[in-house]
PDB file of C-alpha atoms in Angstrom:
ATOM      1  CA  MET A   1     181.248 138.221  25.946  1.00 47.00           C
ATOM      2  CA  SER A   2     178.896 139.267  28.715  1.00 49.00           C
ATOM      3  CA  VAL A   3     177.702 136.578  31.223  1.00 50.00           C
ATOM      4  CA  GLU A   4     174.912 136.984  33.795  1.00 55.00           C
ATOM      5  CA  ARG A   5     175.638 135.477  37.137  1.00 57.00           C
ATOM      6  CA  ILE A   6     173.253 134.833  40.058  1.00 60.00           C
ATOM      7  CA  LEU A   7     174.428 135.323  43.607  1.00 61.00           C
ATOM      8  CA  VAL A   8     172.374 133.718  46.409  1.00 64.00           C
ATOM      9  CA  VAL A   9     173.049 134.861  49.974  1.00 66.00           C
ATOM     10  CA  PHE A  10     171.750 132.639  52.858  1.00 67.00           C
ATOM     11  CA  ASN A  11     170.961 133.475  56.479  1.00 71.00           C
ATOM     12  CA  GLU A  12     172.457 131.392  59.331  1.00 71.00           C
ATOM     13  CA  ASP A  13     169.260 129.311  59.624  1.00 73.00           C
ATOM     14  CA  GLY A  14     169.525 128.347  55.933  1.00 68.00           C
ATOM     15  CA  SER A  15     166.893 130.682  54.645  1.00 69.00           C
ATOM     16  CA  VAL A  16     167.685 132.890  51.599  1.00 64.00           C
ATOM     17  CA  LYS A  17     168.795 136.280  52.578  1.00 66.00           C
ATOM     18  CA  GLY A  18     168.886 137.695  49.071  1.00 65.00           C
ATOM     19  CA  ILE A  19     169.491 136.967  45.417  1.00 61.00           C
ATOM     20  CA  ALA A  20     171.196 139.316  42.970  1.00 58.00           C
ATOM     21  CA  SER A  21     172.044 139.013  39.331  1.00 56.00           C
ATOM     22  CA  TYR A  22     174.851 140.796  37.634  1.00 51.00           C
ATOM     23  CA  ALA A  23     176.701 140.703  34.347  1.00 53.00           C
ATOM     24  CA  VAL A  24     180.360 140.007  33.962  1.00 50.00           C
ATOM     25  CA  ASN A  25     182.501 140.187  30.924  1.00 50.00           C
ATOM     26  CA  GLY A  26     184.448 137.174  29.773  1.00 47.00           C
ATOM     27  CA  ALA A  27     186.463 135.474  32.446  1.00 45.00           C
ATOM     28  CA  ALA A  28     186.197 138.277  34.950  1.00 45.00           C
ATOM     29  CA  GLU A  29     186.353 137.350  38.633  1.00 50.00           C
ATOM     30  CA  PRO A  30     183.088 136.548  40.368  1.00 52.00           C
ATOM     31  CA  MET A  31     181.499 139.368  42.301  1.00 50.00           C
ATOM     32  CA  THR A  32     182.164 139.218  45.998  1.00 53.00           C
ATOM     33  CA  GLU A  33     179.362 138.868  48.527  1.00 56.00           C
ATOM     34  CA  GLU A  34     179.953 142.425  49.708  1.00 55.00           C
ATOM     35  CA  ALA A  35     179.600 143.757  46.199  1.00 52.00           C
ATOM     36  CA  ALA A  36     176.509 141.652  45.555  1.00 51.00           C
ATOM     37  CA  ALA A  37     174.860 142.898  48.746  1.00 53.00           C
ATOM     38  CA  ALA A  38     174.880 146.393  47.267  1.00 50.00           C
ATOM     39  CA  LEU A  39     172.905 145.213  44.224  1.00 48.00           C
ATOM     40  CA  LEU A  40     169.141 145.147  44.166  1.00 45.00           C
ATOM     41  CA  PRO A  41     167.750 141.605  44.774  1.00 51.00           C
ATOM     42  CA  HIS A  42     166.325 139.761  41.872  1.00 53.00           C
ATOM     43  CA  ALA A  43     162.733 139.893  43.157  1.00 55.00           C
ATOM     44  CA  ASP A  44     161.140 137.189  40.969  1.00 59.00           C
ATOM     45  CA  LEU A  45     163.862 134.615  41.549  1.00 58.00           C
ATOM     46  CA  LEU A  46     163.943 135.343  45.268  1.00 59.00           C
ATOM     47  CA  ALA A  47     160.185 134.784  45.524  1.00 66.00           C
ATOM     48  CA  GLN A  48     160.443 131.444  43.700  1.00 66.00           C
ATOM     49  CA  VAL A  49     163.290 130.220  45.889  1.00 60.00           C
ATOM     50  CA  GLN A  50     161.493 131.259  49.051  1.00 66.00           C
ATOM     51  CA  ALA A  51     158.315 129.504  47.833  1.00 72.00           C
ATOM     52  CA  LEU A  52     160.312 126.368  47.155  1.00 69.00           C
ATOM     53  CA  GLN A  53     161.853 126.548  50.622  1.00 68.00           C
ATOM     54  CA  ALA A  54     158.424 127.028  52.179  1.00 75.00           C
ATOM     55  CA  ARG A  55     157.037 123.994  50.300  1.00 78.00           C
ATOM     56  CA  GLU A  56     160.085 121.967  51.335  1.00 75.00           C
ATOM     57  CA  LYS A  57     159.560 122.902  54.975  1.00 79.00           C
ATOM     58  CA  ALA A  58     155.870 122.097  54.677  1.00 81.00           C
ATOM     59  CA  ASN A  59     156.724 118.730  53.092  1.00 79.00           C
ATOM     60  CA  GLU A  60     159.222 118.038  55.856  1.00 81.00           C
ATOM     61  CA  LYS A  61     156.606 118.920  58.489  1.00 84.00           C
ATOM     62  CA  ARG A  62     154.036 116.678  56.804  1.00 85.00           C
ATOM     63  CA  ALA A  63     156.617 113.852  56.690  1.00 81.00           C
ATOM     64  CA  THR A  64     157.467 114.417  60.345  1.00 85.00           C
ATOM     65  CA  ASP A  65     153.799 114.567  61.301  1.00 84.00           C
ATOM     66  CA  ALA A  66     153.124 111.452  59.233  1.00 82.00           C
ATOM     67  CA  GLU A  67     155.952 109.603  60.941  1.00 85.00           C
ATOM     68  CA  ALA A  68     154.743 110.739  64.344  1.00 84.00           C
ATOM     69  CA  ASP A  69     151.184 109.647  63.490  1.00 84.00           C
ATOM     70  CA  ARG A  70     152.468 106.337  62.176  1.00 86.00           C
ATOM     71  CA  ASP A  71     154.555 105.816  65.330  1.00 85.00           C
ATOM     72  CA  ALA A  72     151.563 106.692  67.493  1.00 85.00           C
ATOM     73  CA  LYS A  73     149.327 104.263  65.568  1.00 86.00           C
ATOM     74  CA  VAL A  74     151.986 101.548  65.794  1.00 84.00           C
ATOM     75  CA  ALA A  75     152.365 102.153  69.527  1.00 85.00           C
ATOM     76  CA  ALA A  76     148.588 102.084  69.970  1.00 85.00           C
ATOM     77  CA  ALA A  77     148.350  98.851  67.968  1.00 83.00           C
ATOM     78  CA  GLU A  78     151.155  97.282  69.945  1.00 85.00           C
ATOM     79  CA  ALA A  79     149.489  98.362  73.213  1.00 84.00           C
ATOM     80  CA  GLU A  80     146.139  96.953  72.016  1.00 85.00           C
ATOM     81  CA  LYS A  81     147.879  93.726  70.977  1.00 86.00           C
ATOM     82  CA  ALA A  82     149.614  93.444  74.338  1.00 84.00           C
ATOM     83  CA  SER A  83     146.349  94.131  76.122  1.00 84.00           C
ATOM     84  CA  ALA A  84     144.550  91.509  74.055  1.00 82.00           C
ATOM     85  CA  ILE A  85     147.318  88.968  74.729  1.00 86.00           C
ATOM     86  CA  ALA A  86     147.248  89.740  78.461  1.00 84.00           C
ATOM     87  CA  ALA A  87     143.437  89.408  78.512  1.00 82.00           C
ATOM     88  CA  ALA A  88     143.622  86.127  76.600  1.00 80.00           C
ATOM     89  CA  GLU A  89     146.267  84.811  78.975  1.00 83.00           C
ATOM     90  CA  THR A  90     144.214  85.883  81.971  1.00 83.00           C
ATOM     91  CA  ASP A  91     141.087  84.234  80.529  1.00 81.00           C
ATOM     92  CA  ARG A  92     143.045  81.104  79.674  1.00 84.00           C
ATOM     93  CA  GLY A  93     144.508  81.003  83.155  1.00 81.00           C
ATOM     94  CA  ALA A  94     141.050  81.462  84.677  1.00 81.00           C
ATOM     95  CA  LYS A  95     139.647  78.643  82.532  1.00 84.00           C
ATOM     96  CA  ILE A  96     142.550  76.392  83.425  1.00 84.00           C
ATOM     97  CA  ALA A  97     142.064  77.172  87.087  1.00 80.00           C
ATOM     98  CA  GLU A  98     138.347  76.503  86.746  1.00 82.00           C
ATOM     99  CA  ALA A  99     139.047  73.219  84.960  1.00 80.00           C
ATOM    100  CA  GLU A 100     141.562  72.234  87.645  1.00 82.00           C
ATOM    101  CA  GLY A 101     139.051  73.126  90.308  1.00 79.00           C
ATOM    102  CA  GLY A 102     136.412  71.041  88.571  1.00 79.00           C
ATOM    103  CA  ARG A 103     138.784  68.125  88.226  1.00 81.00           C
ATOM    104  CA  THR A 104     139.756  68.380  91.904  1.00 80.00           C
ATOM    105  CA  ALA A 105     136.077  68.467  92.897  1.00 80.00           C
ATOM    106  CA  ALA A 106     135.357  65.465  90.646  1.00 77.00           C
ATOM    107  CA  GLU A 107     138.283  63.545  92.087  1.00 80.00           C
ATOM    108  CA  ALA A 108     137.108  64.377  95.603  1.00 79.00           C
ATOM    109  CA  ALA A 109     133.607  63.205  94.704  1.00 77.00           C
ATOM    110  CA  LEU A 110     134.984  59.986  93.231  1.00 79.00           C
ATOM    111  CA  ALA A 111     137.102  59.439  96.318  1.00 79.00           C
ATOM    112  CA  GLY A 112     134.055  60.008  98.509  1.00 78.00           C
ATOM    113  CA  ARG A 113     132.013  57.648  96.375  1.00 80.00           C
ATOM    114  CA  ASP A 114     134.737  54.990  96.547  1.00 79.00           C
ATOM    115  CA  GLU A 115     134.956  55.412 100.331  1.00 81.00           C
ATOM    116  CA  THR A 116     131.203  55.087 100.636  1.00 79.00           C
ATOM    117  CA  ILE A 117     131.179  51.997  98.408  1.00 81.00           C
ATOM    118  CA  ALA A 118     134.005  50.481 100.442  1.00 81.00           C
ATOM    119  CA  THR A 119     132.098  51.179 103.662  1.00 81.00           C
ATOM    120  CA  LEU A 120     128.906  49.650 102.277  1.00 82.00           C
ATOM    121  CA  GLU A 121     130.749  46.613 100.963  1.00 79.00           C
ATOM    122  CA  ALA A 122     132.409  46.108 104.335  1.00 80.00           C
ATOM    123  CA  ARG A 123     129.033  46.420 106.058  1.00 79.00           C
ATOM    124  CA  ILE A 124     127.409  43.998 103.590  1.00 78.00           C
ATOM    125  CA  ALA A 125     130.253  41.549 104.078  1.00 72.00           C
ATOM    126  CA  GLU A 126     129.859  41.899 107.842  1.00 71.00           C
ATOM    127  CA  LEU A 127     126.102  41.273 107.669  1.00 69.00           C
ATOM    128  CA  THR A 128     126.323  38.422 105.199  1.00 68.00           C
ATOM    129  CA  ALA A 129     129.356  36.697 106.667  1.00 62.00           C
ATOM    130  CA  PRO A 130     128.660  33.445 108.471  1.00 60.00           C
ATOM    131  CA  PRO A 131     128.630  33.911 112.223  1.00 63.00           C
ATOM    132  CA  ALA A 132     131.854  33.146 114.008  1.00 69.00           C
ATOM    133  CA  SER A 133     131.900  29.813 115.747  1.00 78.00           C
ATOM    134  CA  ILE A 134     131.202  29.897 119.449  1.00 86.00           C
ATOM    135  CA  ILE A 135     133.101  27.284 121.455  1.00 87.00           C
ATOM    136  CA  VAL A 136     131.805  26.173 124.858  1.00 88.00           C
ATOM    137  CA  SER A 137     132.659  23.360 127.269  1.00 88.00           C
ATOM    138  CA  ASP A 138     130.334  20.388 127.821  1.00 85.00           C
ATOM    139  CA  ARG A 139     129.508  21.761 131.265  1.00 89.00           C
ATOM    140  CA  GLN A 140     128.530  25.163 129.815  1.00 90.00           C
ATOM    141  CA  LEU A 141     126.386  23.613 127.085  1.00 88.00           C
ATOM    142  CA  PHE A 142     124.439  21.223 129.328  1.00 87.00           C
ATOM    143  CA  GLN A 143     124.043  23.917 132.006  1.00 90.00           C
ATOM    144  CA  ALA A 144     122.602  26.301 129.365  1.00 89.00           C
ATOM    145  CA  LEU A 145     120.204  23.584 128.162  1.00 89.00           C
ATOM    146  CA  ALA A 146     119.053  23.051 131.761  1.00 89.00           C
ATOM    147  CA  ILE A 147     118.570  26.811 132.299  1.00 90.00           C
ATOM    148  CA  GLY A 148     116.566  27.002 129.103  1.00 87.00           C
ATOM    149  CA  GLY A 149     114.333  24.133 130.241  1.00 87.00           C
ATOM    150  CA  LYS A 150     115.434  21.783 127.467  1.00 86.00           C
ATOM    151  CA  ILE A 151     116.744  19.173 129.937  1.00 86.00           C
ATOM    152  CA  THR A 152     116.477  18.765 133.691  1.00 88.00           C
ATOM    153  CA  GLU A 153     119.196  19.853 136.081  1.00 89.00           C
ATOM    154  CA  ALA A 154     119.702  16.200 137.006  1.00 89.00           C
ATOM    155  CA  GLU A 155     120.205  15.299 133.363  1.00 88.00           C
ATOM    156  CA  ALA A 156     122.732  18.137 133.013  1.00 87.00           C
ATOM    157  CA  GLU A 157     124.673  16.961 136.059  1.00 88.00           C
ATOM    158  CA  ALA A 158     124.650  13.348 134.918  1.00 87.00           C
ATOM    159  CA  ALA A 159     125.786  14.303 131.422  1.00 84.00           C
ATOM    160  CA  VAL A 160     128.790  16.144 132.834  1.00 86.00           C
ATOM    161  CA  ALA A 161     129.622  13.724 135.635  1.00 87.00           C
ATOM    162  CA  THR A 162     129.022  10.353 133.996  1.00 84.00           C
ATOM    163  CA  GLY A 163     128.564  11.108 130.305  1.00 82.00           C
ATOM    164  CA  THR A 164     124.968   9.978 130.460  1.00 85.00           C
ATOM    165  CA  ILE A 165     123.135  11.351 127.474  1.00 85.00           C
ATOM    166  CA  PRO A 166     119.784  13.001 128.276  1.00 87.00           C
ATOM    167  CA  ALA A 167     116.833  10.814 127.211  1.00 84.00           C
ATOM    168  CA  GLU A 168     115.543  13.127 124.454  1.00 82.00           C
ATOM    169  CA  MET A 169     119.047  13.467 122.988  1.00 83.00           C
ATOM    170  CA  LEU A 170     119.531   9.710 123.060  1.00 84.00           C
ATOM    171  CA  ALA A 171     116.186   9.200 121.293  1.00 84.00           C
ATOM    172  CA  LEU A 172     117.380  11.589 118.536  1.00 81.00           C
ATOM    173  CA  VAL A 173     120.668   9.697 118.203  1.00 82.00           C
ATOM    174  CA  ASP A 174     118.778   6.465 117.848  1.00 84.00           C
ATOM    175  CA  GLN A 175     116.981   7.968 114.811  1.00 83.00           C
ATOM    176  CA  LEU A 176     120.247   8.560 112.974  1.00 81.00           C
ATOM    177  CA  PRO A 177     121.574   6.092 110.386  1.00 84.00           C
ATOM    178  CA  ALA A 178     123.185   3.137 112.097  1.00 84.00           C
ATOM    179  CA  ASP A 179     126.703   4.049 110.907  1.00 84.00           C
ATOM    180  CA  GLN A 180     126.359   7.520 112.554  1.00 82.00           C
ATOM    181  CA  GLN A 181     124.830   6.586 115.903  1.00 83.00           C
ATOM    182  CA  PHE A 182     128.057   5.429 117.510  1.00 87.00           C
ATOM    183  CA  THR A 183     129.939   8.562 116.495  1.00 84.00           C
ATOM    184  CA  ALA A 184     127.117  10.746 117.799  1.00 82.00           C
ATOM    185  CA  ARG A 185     127.006   8.950 121.157  1.00 83.00           C
ATOM    186  CA  MET A 186     130.797   9.219 121.528  1.00 85.00           C
ATOM    187  CA  LEU A 187     130.648  12.951 120.811  1.00 81.00           C
ATOM    188  CA  LEU A 188     127.872  13.624 123.267  1.00 81.00           C
ATOM    189  CA  LYS A 189     129.462  11.472 125.975  1.00 81.00           C
ATOM    190  CA  GLY A 190     133.125  12.267 125.594  1.00 77.00           C
ATOM    191  CA  GLU A 191     133.408  15.636 123.866  1.00 76.00           C
ATOM    192  CA  THR A 192     134.698  18.254 126.278  1.00 79.00           C
ATOM    193  CA  THR A 193     134.014  21.216 123.969  1.00 83.00           C
ATOM    194  CA  PHE A 194     131.179  21.975 121.536  1.00 85.00           C
ATOM    195  CA  ARG A 195     131.250  24.360 118.543  1.00 87.00           C
ATOM    196  CA  SER A 196     128.212  26.240 117.335  1.00 86.00           C
ATOM    197  CA  ASP A 197     129.088  25.420 113.695  1.00 86.00           C
ATOM    198  CA  HIS A 198     129.537  21.654 114.307  1.00 84.00           C
ATOM    199  CA  PRO A 199     126.987  19.144 112.966  1.00 82.00           C
ATOM    200  CA  VAL A 200     126.292  18.023 116.526  1.00 82.00           C
ATOM    201  CA  ALA A 201     125.140  21.565 117.361  1.00 85.00           C
ATOM    202  CA  ASP A 202     122.835  21.453 114.313  1.00 85.00           C
ATOM    203  CA  MET A 203     121.547  18.093 115.519  1.00 82.00           C
ATOM    204  CA  LEU A 204     120.728  19.513 118.937  1.00 84.00           C
ATOM    205  CA  ALA A 205     119.048  22.513 117.353  1.00 85.00           C
ATOM    206  CA  GLY A 206     116.887  20.173 115.284  1.00 82.00           C
ATOM    207  CA  LEU A 207     116.008  18.149 118.380  1.00 80.00           C
ATOM    208  CA  TYR A 208     114.726  21.172 120.255  1.00 82.00           C
ATOM    209  CA  GLY A 209     113.283  23.027 117.229  1.00 84.00           C
ATOM    210  CA  LEU A 210     115.752  25.904 117.399  1.00 86.00           C
ATOM    211  CA  THR A 211     116.365  28.292 114.546  1.00 88.00           C
ATOM    212  CA  GLU A 212     119.898  29.216 113.563  1.00 87.00           C
ATOM    213  CA  GLU A 213     119.614  32.422 115.520  1.00 88.00           C
ATOM    214  CA  GLN A 214     118.235  30.607 118.582  1.00 88.00           C
ATOM    215  CA  LYS A 215     121.046  28.060 118.387  1.00 88.00           C
ATOM    216  CA  LEU A 216     123.600  30.869 118.406  1.00 88.00           C
ATOM    217  CA  ASP A 217     121.787  32.518 121.330  1.00 88.00           C
ATOM    218  CA  LEU A 218     122.029  29.184 123.239  1.00 87.00           C
ATOM    219  CA  PHE A 219     125.764  28.969 122.622  1.00 89.00           C
ATOM    220  CA  GLN A 220     126.186  32.661 123.496  1.00 89.00           C
ATOM    221  CA  VAL A 221     124.419  32.127 126.841  1.00 89.00           C
ATOM    222  CA  ALA A 222     126.519  29.006 127.446  1.00 88.00           C
ATOM    223  CA  SER A 223     129.745  30.896 126.731  1.00 88.00           C
ATOM    224  CA  GLN A 224     128.942  33.300 129.568  1.00 90.00           C
ATOM    225  CA  LEU A 225     128.326  30.625 132.186  1.00 86.00           C
TER     226      LEU A 225
END
Protein backbone atom coordinates (compact mmCIF):
# COMPACT_ATOMS: atom_id res chain seq x y z
CA MET A 1 0.00 0.00 0.00
CA SER A 2 1.29 3.42 -0.97
CA VAL A 3 0.97 6.29 1.60
CA GLU A 4 1.56 10.00 0.91
CA ARG A 5 3.40 11.84 3.61
CA ILE A 6 3.85 15.58 4.09
CA LEU A 7 7.14 16.95 5.39
CA VAL A 8 7.16 20.53 6.78
CA VAL A 9 10.54 22.18 7.30
CA PHE A 10 10.69 25.32 9.56
CA ASN A 11 13.21 28.14 9.74
CA GLU A 12 14.80 29.13 13.07
CA ASP A 13 12.27 32.00 13.51
CA GLY A 14 9.39 29.54 13.21
CA SER A 15 8.43 30.36 9.66
CA VAL A 16 7.92 27.51 7.16
CA LYS A 17 10.96 26.87 5.11
CA GLY A 18 9.38 24.33 2.80
CA ILE A 19 6.78 21.61 2.45
CA ALA A 20 7.23 18.44 0.43
CA SER A 21 4.98 15.50 -0.18
CA TYR A 22 6.18 12.04 -1.02
CA ALA A 23 4.81 8.53 -1.24
CA VAL A 24 5.99 5.63 0.81
CA ASN A 25 5.09 2.02 0.57
CA GLY A 26 3.66 0.22 3.56
CA ALA A 27 5.60 0.66 6.74
CA ALA A 28 8.66 2.12 5.12
CA GLU A 29 10.75 4.51 7.22
CA PRO A 30 9.89 8.21 7.04
CA MET A 31 11.92 10.28 4.63
CA THR A 32 14.70 12.20 6.29
CA GLU A 33 14.84 15.99 6.19
CA GLU A 34 17.84 15.85 3.90
CA ALA A 35 15.98 13.66 1.44
CA ALA A 36 12.89 15.84 1.65
CA ALA A 37 14.90 18.97 0.96
CA ALA A 38 15.76 17.56 -2.45
CA LEU A 39 12.08 17.21 -3.33
CA LEU A 40 10.13 20.01 -4.94
CA PRO A 41 7.97 21.91 -2.39
CA HIS A 42 4.27 21.34 -2.42
CA ALA A 43 3.43 24.84 -3.69
CA ASP A 44 -0.30 24.96 -2.85
CA LEU A 45 0.08 23.63 0.67
CA LEU A 46 3.04 25.90 1.35
CA ALA A 47 1.05 28.95 0.27
CA GLN A 48 -1.85 28.00 2.55
CA VAL A 49 0.41 27.46 5.55
CA GLN A 50 2.23 30.72 4.95
CA ALA A 51 -1.12 32.53 4.63
CA LEU A 52 -2.26 31.00 7.91
CA GLN A 53 0.96 32.07 9.57
CA ALA A 54 0.57 35.60 8.20
CA ARG A 55 -3.00 35.80 9.52
CA GLU A 56 -1.87 34.45 12.87
CA LYS A 57 0.85 37.09 13.09
CA ALA A 58 -1.63 39.77 12.06
CA ASN A 59 -4.06 38.54 14.72
CA GLU A 60 -1.30 38.56 17.31
CA LYS A 61 -0.36 42.10 16.31
CA ARG A 62 -3.96 43.22 16.50
CA ALA A 63 -4.27 41.59 19.92
CA THR A 64 -1.05 43.23 21.06
CA ASP A 65 -2.16 46.59 19.66
CA ALA A 66 -5.57 46.18 21.29
CA GLU A 67 -3.98 45.39 24.64
CA ALA A 68 -1.65 48.36 24.29
CA ASP A 69 -4.57 50.62 23.37
CA ARG A 70 -6.61 49.24 26.26
CA ASP A 71 -3.71 49.78 28.67
CA ALA A 72 -3.24 53.32 27.35
CA LYS A 73 -6.95 54.08 27.77
CA VAL A 74 -6.95 52.57 31.26
CA ALA A 75 -3.88 54.62 32.17
CA ALA A 76 -5.50 57.77 30.75
CA ALA A 77 -8.72 57.04 32.65
CA GLU A 78 -6.79 56.44 35.86
CA ALA A 79 -4.84 59.66 35.33
CA GLU A 80 -8.06 61.59 34.65
CA LYS A 81 -9.64 60.03 37.74
CA ALA A 82 -6.62 60.93 39.87
CA SER A 83 -6.65 64.47 38.47
CA ALA A 84 -10.37 64.81 39.20
CA ILE A 85 -9.89 63.50 42.74
CA ALA A 86 -6.97 65.87 43.30
CA ALA A 87 -8.99 68.81 41.94
CA ALA A 88 -11.95 67.85 44.12
CA GLU A 89 -9.72 67.58 47.18
CA THR A 90 -8.13 70.94 46.39
CA ASP A 91 -11.55 72.54 45.91
CA ARG A 92 -12.85 70.94 49.10
CA GLY A 93 -9.76 72.12 50.99
CA ALA A 94 -10.22 75.64 49.63
CA LYS A 95 -13.89 75.66 50.63
CA ILE A 96 -13.04 74.34 54.09
CA ALA A 97 -10.35 77.00 54.46
CA GLU A 98 -12.80 79.65 53.26
CA ALA A 99 -15.42 78.40 55.72
CA GLU A 100 -12.86 78.36 58.53
CA GLY A 101 -11.82 81.88 57.60
CA GLY A 102 -15.44 83.00 57.60
CA ARG A 103 -16.04 81.37 60.96
CA THR A 104 -12.92 83.01 62.40
CA ALA A 105 -14.03 86.39 61.07
CA ALA A 106 -17.52 85.85 62.49
CA GLU A 107 -16.11 84.85 65.86
CA ALA A 108 -13.85 87.90 65.84
CA ALA A 109 -16.84 90.10 64.97
CA LEU A 110 -18.87 88.54 67.77
CA ALA A 111 -15.99 89.02 70.19
CA GLY A 112 -15.70 92.65 69.13
CA ARG A 113 -19.44 93.11 69.50
CA ASP A 114 -19.40 91.52 72.95
CA GLU A 115 -16.49 93.74 73.96
CA THR A 116 -18.32 96.82 72.70
CA ILE A 117 -21.49 95.79 74.52
CA ALA A 118 -19.52 95.18 77.72
CA THR A 119 -17.87 98.60 77.39
CA LEU A 120 -21.22 100.30 76.81
CA GLU A 121 -22.84 98.46 79.69
CA ALA A 122 -19.98 99.47 81.97
CA ARG A 123 -20.32 103.09 80.83
CA ILE A 124 -24.10 103.01 81.32
CA ALA A 125 -23.64 101.52 84.77
CA GLU A 126 -21.11 104.22 85.55
CA LEU A 127 -23.43 106.99 84.38
CA THR A 128 -26.54 105.61 86.06
CA ALA A 129 -24.92 104.51 89.29
CA PRO A 130 -25.80 106.61 92.31
CA PRO A 131 -22.99 109.01 93.18
CA ALA A 132 -20.57 107.85 95.80
CA SER A 133 -21.14 109.36 99.20
CA ILE A 134 -18.90 112.30 100.07
CA ILE A 135 -17.99 112.51 103.75
CA VAL A 136 -16.90 115.83 105.26
CA SER A 137 -16.34 117.14 108.78
CA ASP A 138 -18.70 119.61 110.45
CA ARG A 139 -16.03 122.30 110.08
CA GLN A 140 -15.70 121.64 106.34
CA LEU A 141 -19.47 121.69 105.77
CA PHE A 142 -20.18 124.91 107.69
CA GLN A 143 -17.11 126.58 106.15
CA ALA A 144 -18.34 125.65 102.66
CA LEU A 145 -21.82 127.01 103.48
CA ALA A 146 -20.22 130.28 104.62
CA ILE A 147 -18.07 130.51 101.48
CA GLY A 148 -21.16 129.92 99.37
CA GLY A 149 -23.04 132.68 101.17
CA LYS A 150 -25.63 130.37 102.68
CA ILE A 151 -24.68 131.33 106.25
CA THR A 152 -22.47 134.01 107.73
CA GLU A 153 -18.91 133.41 108.81
CA ALA A 154 -19.97 134.10 112.40
CA GLU A 155 -22.69 131.45 112.15
CA ALA A 156 -20.15 128.98 110.76
CA GLU A 157 -17.73 129.66 113.61
CA ALA A 158 -20.47 129.40 116.23
CA ALA A 159 -21.76 126.15 114.76
CA VAL A 160 -18.31 124.58 114.99
CA ALA A 161 -17.28 126.09 118.31
CA THR A 162 -20.50 125.91 120.33
CA GLY A 163 -22.84 123.76 118.25
CA THR A 164 -25.14 126.72 117.69
CA ILE A 165 -27.37 125.96 114.74
CA PRO A 166 -27.61 128.80 112.18
CA ALA A 167 -30.96 130.58 112.35
CA GLU A 168 -32.27 129.46 108.94
CA MET A 169 -31.34 125.84 109.70
CA LEU A 170 -33.04 126.01 113.05
CA ALA A 171 -36.18 127.43 111.43
CA LEU A 172 -36.20 124.46 109.05
CA VAL A 173 -35.78 122.02 111.94
CA ASP A 174 -38.74 123.62 113.68
CA GLN A 175 -40.88 122.80 110.64
CA LEU A 176 -40.18 119.08 110.97
CA PRO A 177 -42.62 116.73 112.73
CA ALA A 178 -42.23 117.03 116.48
CA ASP A 179 -40.79 113.51 116.83
CA GLN A 180 -38.00 114.36 114.33
CA GLN A 181 -36.98 117.80 115.59
CA PHE A 182 -34.88 116.57 118.49
CA THR A 183 -32.95 114.10 116.35
CA ALA A 184 -32.30 116.78 113.72
CA ARG A 185 -31.02 119.28 116.31
CA MET A 186 -28.73 116.65 117.85
CA LEU A 187 -27.31 115.78 114.44
CA LEU A 188 -26.66 119.39 113.50
CA LYS A 189 -25.17 120.24 116.88
CA GLY A 190 -23.19 117.13 117.70
CA GLU A 191 -22.42 115.36 114.42
CA THR A 192 -18.72 115.61 113.61
CA THR A 193 -19.07 114.24 110.06
CA PHE A 194 -21.73 114.68 107.39
CA ARG A 195 -22.47 112.39 104.42
CA SER A 196 -23.80 113.63 101.11
CA ASP A 197 -26.28 110.72 100.96
CA HIS A 198 -27.64 111.28 104.50
CA PRO A 199 -31.19 112.63 105.03
CA VAL A 200 -29.69 115.63 106.87
CA ALA A 201 -27.82 116.56 103.68
CA ASP A 202 -31.09 116.35 101.75
CA MET A 203 -32.74 118.51 104.42
CA LEU A 204 -30.04 121.17 104.02
CA ALA A 205 -30.35 121.01 100.23
CA GLY A 206 -34.09 121.58 100.57
CA LEU A 207 -33.49 124.52 102.90
CA TYR A 208 -31.22 126.30 100.44
CA GLY A 209 -33.03 125.18 97.27
CA LEU A 210 -30.14 123.06 95.99
CA THR A 211 -30.53 120.44 93.30
CA GLU A 212 -28.94 117.02 93.75
CA GLU A 213 -26.01 118.10 91.59
CA GLN A 214 -25.59 121.37 93.52
CA LYS A 215 -25.69 119.46 96.81
CA LEU A 216 -22.89 117.19 95.60
CA ASP A 217 -20.93 120.23 94.43
CA LEU A 218 -21.29 121.72 97.93
CA PHE A 219 -19.94 118.56 99.54
CA GLN A 220 -17.19 118.33 96.92
CA VAL A 221 -16.05 121.87 97.73
CA ALA A 222 -16.26 121.11 101.44
CA SER A 223 -14.12 117.99 101.06
CA GLN A 224 -11.30 120.10 99.63
CA LEU A 225 -11.27 122.62 102.48
